Amino acid sequence: MKPYIEFKKQRELGEILSDTFAFLRTEFKPFFNTFFKIIGPYLLVMIICYCFYMYQFGDFFTFGMESADSISSVLLLLVVGGAFVLSMVATYVLSQATTLFYIKSYANNKGTVVFEEVKKEVYASFWQFIGLGILVALCVGVGFMFCIIPGVYLYVPLVLSFSILVFNQKSVSDAFSYSFTLVKDHWWMTFAALFVVGIIVTVASYAFAIPSTIYNYAKLGILSGEIDAENFTVADPISILLGSISTLAQFLLNIISVVAGVLIYFDLNEKKNFTGTYERIQSLGETE
């Protein structure tokens, strides 16, 4: 019998990291089975759009400037690029929602996940996630525009607003505002946890990007010291394939950040509201 990961409890930073990977390890097969059933078609569209965009991008810079159809090439590049951005946003939103609602079903049913329940809630909350994502992006973006510090300060609580939206069942505006209340007095601990997880995910992402980088450097002649820019084209099939693998890996690695964010949310929620503690006391009373 696989071990059950209790989400609704307080944790130290080390426990947040270890339980993040413990959950993904123990739930690997059922989680990704659910994940790809919901996300699979959208993820496929995103990767296809990425390939078309990189191909068109390479063709434009290789031939577009010398072609009489350069205007149509620019328009086509914009259309393909727009399709890639839209597919990427939709896929990332559904990915985050699927991960959060999977954990919600897992926590509420003591390790048992109801697929239809997860799927229904993911699609029902799609526009809420879009709205909250736009609100968070604008707020953090403005913070970074004025200075890096305000952007970082706003990012720390607001990244937890998606967990609040799911587990507290609050509206978009309430989840946005409550995130500051939740993190109050615990900002530095939250920042430290998010920072460490961010480093782990970033390093892993760079690792998957290394083959593409090496190939492009070799193709351009940088590694041999004989740079030949005329032979360089982004539309190279191998370059596109390696770039697609890197993009897919970065997308899947983002799941680590989402799971860690949920554990951070429950840690702060227990410190303020003792929700999990009360539930465990109540369940003990019922068994007696």
Short mmCIF file of C-alpha atoms in Angstrom, two decimals:
data_model
loop_
_atom_site.label_atom_id
_atom_site.label_comp_id
_atom_site.label_asym_id
_atom_site.label_seq_id
_atom_site.Cartn_x
_atom_site.Cartn_y
_atom_site.Cartn_z
CA MET A 1 0.00 0.00 0.00
CA LYS A 2 1.44 3.35 -1.04
CA PRO A 3 2.02 5.95 1.71
CA TYR A 4 -0.47 8.79 2.12
CA ILE A 5 0.91 12.35 2.10
CA GLU A 6 -0.97 14.54 4.57
CA PHE A 7 -1.24 18.03 3.08
CA LYS A 8 -3.16 19.75 5.87
CA LYS A 9 -0.38 20.20 8.40
CA GLN A 10 2.49 22.53 9.31
CA ARG A 11 5.88 21.90 7.73
CA GLU A 12 9.44 23.19 7.88
CA LEU A 13 11.23 24.13 4.66
CA GLY A 14 12.99 20.77 4.43
CA GLU A 15 9.69 18.92 4.81
CA ILE A 16 8.06 21.03 2.09
CA LEU A 17 10.81 20.02 -0.35
CA SER A 18 10.90 16.35 0.64
CA ASP A 19 7.09 15.97 0.64
CA THR A 20 6.85 17.67 -2.77
CA PHE A 21 8.98 14.96 -4.34
CA ALA A 22 7.48 12.24 -2.15
CA PHE A 23 3.99 13.11 -3.44
CA LEU A 24 5.10 13.16 -7.09
CA ARG A 25 6.95 9.87 -6.59
CA THR A 26 4.11 7.99 -4.88
CA GLU A 27 1.41 9.46 -7.13
CA PHE A 28 3.48 9.43 -10.32
CA LYS A 29 1.37 6.97 -12.32
CA PRO A 30 -2.17 8.03 -11.25
CA PHE A 31 -1.28 11.73 -11.32
CA PHE A 32 0.21 11.77 -14.81
CA ASN A 33 -2.52 9.44 -16.05
CA THR A 34 -5.09 12.05 -14.93
CA PHE A 35 -2.87 14.93 -16.02
CA PHE A 36 -2.39 13.78 -19.62
CA LYS A 37 -6.01 12.73 -20.02
CA ILE A 38 -7.02 16.33 -19.37
CA ILE A 39 -3.98 18.23 -20.65
CA GLY A 40 -2.78 15.91 -23.42
CA PRO A 41 -4.66 17.40 -26.41
CA TYR A 42 -3.82 20.97 -25.39
CA LEU A 43 -0.19 20.09 -24.77
CA LEU A 44 0.03 18.49 -28.21
CA VAL A 45 -1.43 21.61 -29.84
CA MET A 46 1.05 23.79 -27.92
CA ILE A 47 4.05 21.73 -29.09
CA ILE A 48 2.79 21.71 -32.71
CA CYS A 49 2.29 25.49 -32.59
CA TYR A 50 5.81 25.86 -31.16
CA CYS A 51 7.29 23.80 -34.00
CA PHE A 52 5.41 25.79 -36.66
CA TYR A 53 6.42 29.05 -35.03
CA MET A 54 10.12 28.15 -34.89
CA TYR A 55 9.98 26.85 -38.46
CA GLN A 56 8.30 30.03 -39.71
CA PHE A 57 10.64 32.18 -37.61
CA GLY A 58 13.66 30.50 -39.20
CA ASP A 59 12.21 30.72 -42.71
CA PHE A 60 11.45 34.42 -42.26
CA PHE A 61 15.00 35.32 -41.28
CA THR A 62 16.53 33.00 -43.86
CA PHE A 63 14.46 33.97 -46.88
CA GLY A 64 11.93 36.59 -45.79
CA MET A 65 14.12 39.63 -46.20
CA GLU A 66 14.96 38.70 -49.78
CA SER A 67 11.46 37.64 -50.75
CA ALA A 68 8.75 39.73 -52.37
CA ASP A 69 6.32 38.03 -50.01
CA SER A 70 8.02 39.36 -46.89
CA ILE A 71 4.83 41.11 -45.72
CA SER A 72 2.82 37.90 -45.94
CA SER A 73 5.67 36.13 -44.13
CA VAL A 74 5.45 38.65 -41.29
CA LEU A 75 1.66 38.22 -41.07
CA LEU A 76 2.00 34.43 -41.07
CA LEU A 77 4.69 34.67 -38.38
CA LEU A 78 2.39 36.82 -36.23
CA VAL A 79 -0.55 34.42 -36.68
CA VAL A 80 1.53 31.36 -35.83
CA GLY A 81 3.14 33.20 -32.92
CA GLY A 82 -0.27 34.27 -31.62
CA ALA A 83 -1.56 30.70 -31.86
CA PHE A 84 1.47 29.49 -29.91
CA VAL A 85 0.99 32.08 -27.15
CA LEU A 86 -2.74 31.31 -26.81
CA SER A 87 -2.15 27.54 -26.74
CA MET A 88 0.64 27.99 -24.19
CA VAL A 89 -1.55 30.12 -21.88
CA ALA A 90 -4.46 27.68 -22.11
CA THR A 91 -2.19 24.68 -21.48
CA TYR A 92 -0.42 26.25 -18.50
CA VAL A 93 -3.74 27.32 -16.95
CA LEU A 94 -5.22 23.84 -17.36
CA SER A 95 -2.01 22.28 -16.06
CA GLN A 96 -2.07 24.33 -12.88
CA ALA A 97 -5.80 23.76 -12.38
CA THR A 98 -5.44 20.00 -12.93
CA THR A 99 -2.60 19.75 -10.41
CA LEU A 100 -4.49 21.76 -7.78
CA PHE A 101 -7.80 19.94 -8.17
CA TYR A 102 -6.01 16.57 -8.22
CA ILE A 103 -4.45 17.42 -4.85
CA LYS A 104 -7.82 18.68 -3.59
CA SER A 105 -9.49 15.38 -4.47
CA TYR A 106 -6.51 13.47 -3.03
CA ALA A 107 -6.62 15.39 0.27
CA ASN A 108 -10.41 15.30 0.66
CA ASN A 109 -10.64 11.56 -0.07
CA LYS A 110 -7.58 10.49 1.93
CA GLY A 111 -5.48 9.46 -1.04
CA THR A 112 -8.23 8.47 -3.47
CA VAL A 113 -8.67 10.68 -6.53
CA VAL A 114 -11.95 10.86 -8.46
CA PHE A 115 -11.06 11.59 -12.09
CA GLU A 116 -14.46 12.88 -13.21
CA GLU A 117 -14.57 15.23 -10.24
CA VAL A 118 -11.15 16.64 -11.10
CA LYS A 119 -11.99 17.02 -14.79
CA LYS A 120 -15.30 18.77 -14.07
CA GLU A 121 -13.75 21.25 -11.65
CA VAL A 122 -10.81 22.00 -13.96
CA TYR A 123 -13.03 23.01 -16.86
CA ALA A 124 -15.54 24.81 -14.62
CA SER A 125 -12.80 27.01 -13.14
CA PHE A 126 -10.91 27.76 -16.38
CA TRP A 127 -12.00 31.38 -16.71
CA GLN A 128 -11.50 32.03 -13.00
CA PHE A 129 -7.88 30.92 -13.39
CA ILE A 130 -7.53 33.12 -16.48
CA GLY A 131 -8.96 36.13 -14.62
CA LEU A 132 -6.80 35.59 -11.54
CA GLY A 133 -3.75 34.98 -13.73
CA ILE A 134 -4.26 38.29 -15.56
CA LEU A 135 -4.77 40.11 -12.25
CA VAL A 136 -1.63 38.58 -10.71
CA ALA A 137 0.46 39.17 -13.86
CA LEU A 138 -0.56 42.83 -14.07
CA CYS A 139 0.06 43.44 -10.38
CA VAL A 140 3.47 41.72 -10.30
CA GLY A 141 4.42 43.19 -13.69
CA VAL A 142 3.73 46.74 -12.50
CA GLY A 143 5.72 45.98 -9.34
CA PHE A 144 8.73 44.89 -11.41
CA MET A 145 8.40 47.94 -13.67
CA PHE A 146 8.80 50.34 -10.76
CA CYS A 147 11.51 48.34 -9.06
CA ILE A 148 12.45 44.68 -8.66
CA ILE A 149 11.79 44.65 -4.90
CA PRO A 150 8.04 45.54 -5.10
CA GLY A 151 7.63 42.90 -7.80
CA VAL A 152 9.23 40.21 -5.63
CA TYR A 153 7.24 41.35 -2.58
CA LEU A 154 3.94 41.06 -4.50
CA TYR A 155 4.85 37.78 -6.21
CA VAL A 156 5.34 35.87 -2.94
CA PRO A 157 1.74 36.15 -1.64
CA LEU A 158 0.05 36.28 -5.04
CA VAL A 159 1.57 33.00 -6.24
CA LEU A 160 -0.46 31.32 -3.47
CA SER A 161 -3.73 32.96 -4.58
CA PHE A 162 -4.42 30.06 -6.97
CA SER A 163 -4.31 27.58 -4.09
CA ILE A 164 -6.63 29.87 -2.13
CA LEU A 165 -9.01 29.96 -5.10
CA VAL A 166 -9.21 26.14 -5.12
CA PHE A 167 -8.96 25.08 -1.48
CA ASN A 168 -10.80 28.01 0.13
CA GLN A 169 -13.34 28.18 -2.71
CA LYS A 170 -13.11 31.95 -2.80
CA SER A 171 -13.86 34.30 -5.69
CA VAL A 172 -11.05 35.72 -7.81
CA SER A 173 -11.01 39.05 -5.96
CA ASP A 174 -11.24 37.39 -2.53
CA ALA A 175 -8.43 34.94 -3.36
CA PHE A 176 -6.30 37.85 -4.55
CA SER A 177 -6.80 39.91 -1.39
CA TYR A 178 -6.70 36.99 1.07
CA SER A 179 -3.26 35.94 -0.19
CA PHE A 180 -1.75 38.98 1.57
CA THR A 181 -3.55 38.08 4.80
CA LEU A 182 -2.32 34.48 4.59
CA VAL A 183 1.33 35.45 4.08
CA LYS A 184 1.30 38.24 6.68
CA ASP A 185 4.00 37.62 9.36
CA HIS A 186 5.35 34.69 7.29
CA TRP A 187 6.63 36.49 4.18
CA TRP A 188 10.31 35.60 4.61
CA MET A 189 9.63 31.91 5.22
CA THR A 190 7.37 31.81 2.17
CA PHE A 191 9.94 33.64 0.08
CA ALA A 192 12.70 31.23 1.16
CA ALA A 193 10.60 28.17 0.25
CA LEU A 194 9.61 29.57 -3.15
CA PHE A 195 13.19 30.69 -3.82
CA VAL A 196 14.68 27.24 -3.12
CA VAL A 197 12.03 25.48 -5.22
CA GLY A 198 12.59 28.04 -7.99
CA ILE A 199 16.33 27.31 -8.02
CA ILE A 200 15.71 23.55 -8.26
CA VAL A 201 13.24 23.94 -11.14
CA THR A 202 15.45 26.47 -12.96
CA VAL A 203 18.56 24.28 -12.76
CA ALA A 204 16.60 21.26 -13.98
CA SER A 205 15.16 23.33 -16.84
CA TYR A 206 18.63 24.47 -17.88
CA ALA A 207 19.79 20.87 -17.84
CA PHE A 208 17.16 19.97 -20.44
CA ALA A 209 18.08 23.05 -22.49
CA ILE A 210 21.78 22.10 -22.69
CA PRO A 211 21.48 19.70 -25.70
CA SER A 212 19.69 22.36 -27.78
CA THR A 213 22.24 25.02 -26.79
CA ILE A 214 25.23 22.79 -27.61
CA TYR A 215 23.72 21.81 -30.96
CA ASN A 216 23.04 25.42 -31.96
CA TYR A 217 26.53 26.51 -30.88
CA ALA A 218 28.08 23.65 -32.84
CA LYS A 219 25.98 24.44 -35.90
CA LEU A 220 26.95 28.09 -35.74
CA GLY A 221 30.63 27.14 -35.41
CA ILE A 222 31.15 28.75 -32.01
CA LEU A 223 32.57 25.57 -30.46
CA SER A 224 35.12 25.15 -33.26
CA GLY A 225 36.01 28.84 -33.30
CA GLU A 226 34.91 29.20 -36.95
CA ILE A 227 31.68 31.16 -36.82
CA ASP A 228 29.61 30.93 -39.99
CA ALA A 229 26.34 32.82 -39.54
CA GLU A 230 25.25 32.05 -43.11
CA ASN A 231 24.80 28.37 -42.23
CA PHE A 232 22.65 29.15 -39.21
CA THR A 233 18.88 28.75 -39.47
CA VAL A 234 16.37 28.37 -36.63
CA ALA A 235 14.23 26.23 -38.94
CA ASP A 236 16.65 23.31 -38.71
CA PRO A 237 14.55 20.16 -37.85
CA ILE A 238 16.99 18.91 -35.19
CA SER A 239 17.08 22.33 -33.52
CA ILE A 240 13.28 22.44 -33.47
CA LEU A 241 13.08 18.90 -32.05
CA LEU A 242 15.56 19.67 -29.26
CA GLY A 243 13.76 22.97 -28.56
CA SER A 244 10.44 21.12 -28.33
CA ILE A 245 11.88 18.64 -25.83
CA SER A 246 13.26 21.51 -23.75
CA THR A 247 9.90 23.34 -23.85
CA LEU A 248 8.02 20.18 -22.83
CA ALA A 249 10.47 19.51 -19.98
CA GLN A 250 10.13 23.08 -18.65
CA PHE A 251 6.35 22.74 -18.80
CA LEU A 252 6.34 19.49 -16.81
CA LEU A 253 8.91 20.76 -14.29
CA ASN A 254 6.51 23.59 -13.47
CA ILE A 255 4.37 20.94 -11.72
CA ILE A 256 7.03 20.80 -8.98
CA SER A 257 6.47 24.50 -8.24
CA VAL A 258 2.69 24.04 -8.11
CA VAL A 259 2.86 21.10 -5.68
CA ALA A 260 5.36 22.93 -3.47
CA GLY A 261 3.08 25.99 -3.54
CA VAL A 262 0.18 23.88 -2.26
CA LEU A 263 2.29 22.56 0.63
CA ILE A 264 3.33 26.13 1.48
CA TYR A 265 -0.32 27.21 1.37
CA PHE A 266 -1.41 24.43 3.76
CA ASP A 267 1.50 25.18 6.08
CA LEU A 268 0.42 28.84 6.36
CA ASN A 269 -3.25 27.89 6.59
CA GLU A 270 -2.54 25.58 9.53
CA LYS A 271 -0.55 28.26 11.32
CA LYS A 272 -3.44 30.71 11.00
CA ASN A 273 -6.61 28.59 10.96
CA PHE A 274 -5.67 25.05 12.20
CA THR A 275 -8.09 23.60 9.64
CA GLY A 276 -6.36 20.23 9.33
CA THR A 277 -5.91 19.96 13.10
CA TYR A 278 -9.63 20.51 13.72
CA GLU A 279 -10.52 17.96 11.03
CA ARG A 280 -8.26 15.34 12.61
CA ILE A 281 -9.73 16.00 16.08
CA GLN A 282 -13.23 15.72 14.62
CA SER A 283 -12.42 12.46 12.84
CA LEU A 284 -11.05 11.03 16.10
CA GLY A 285 -14.30 11.95 17.85
CA GLU A 286 -16.34 10.27 15.12
CA THR A 287 -14.31 7.03 15.33
CA GLU A 288 -14.84 6.89 19.08
#
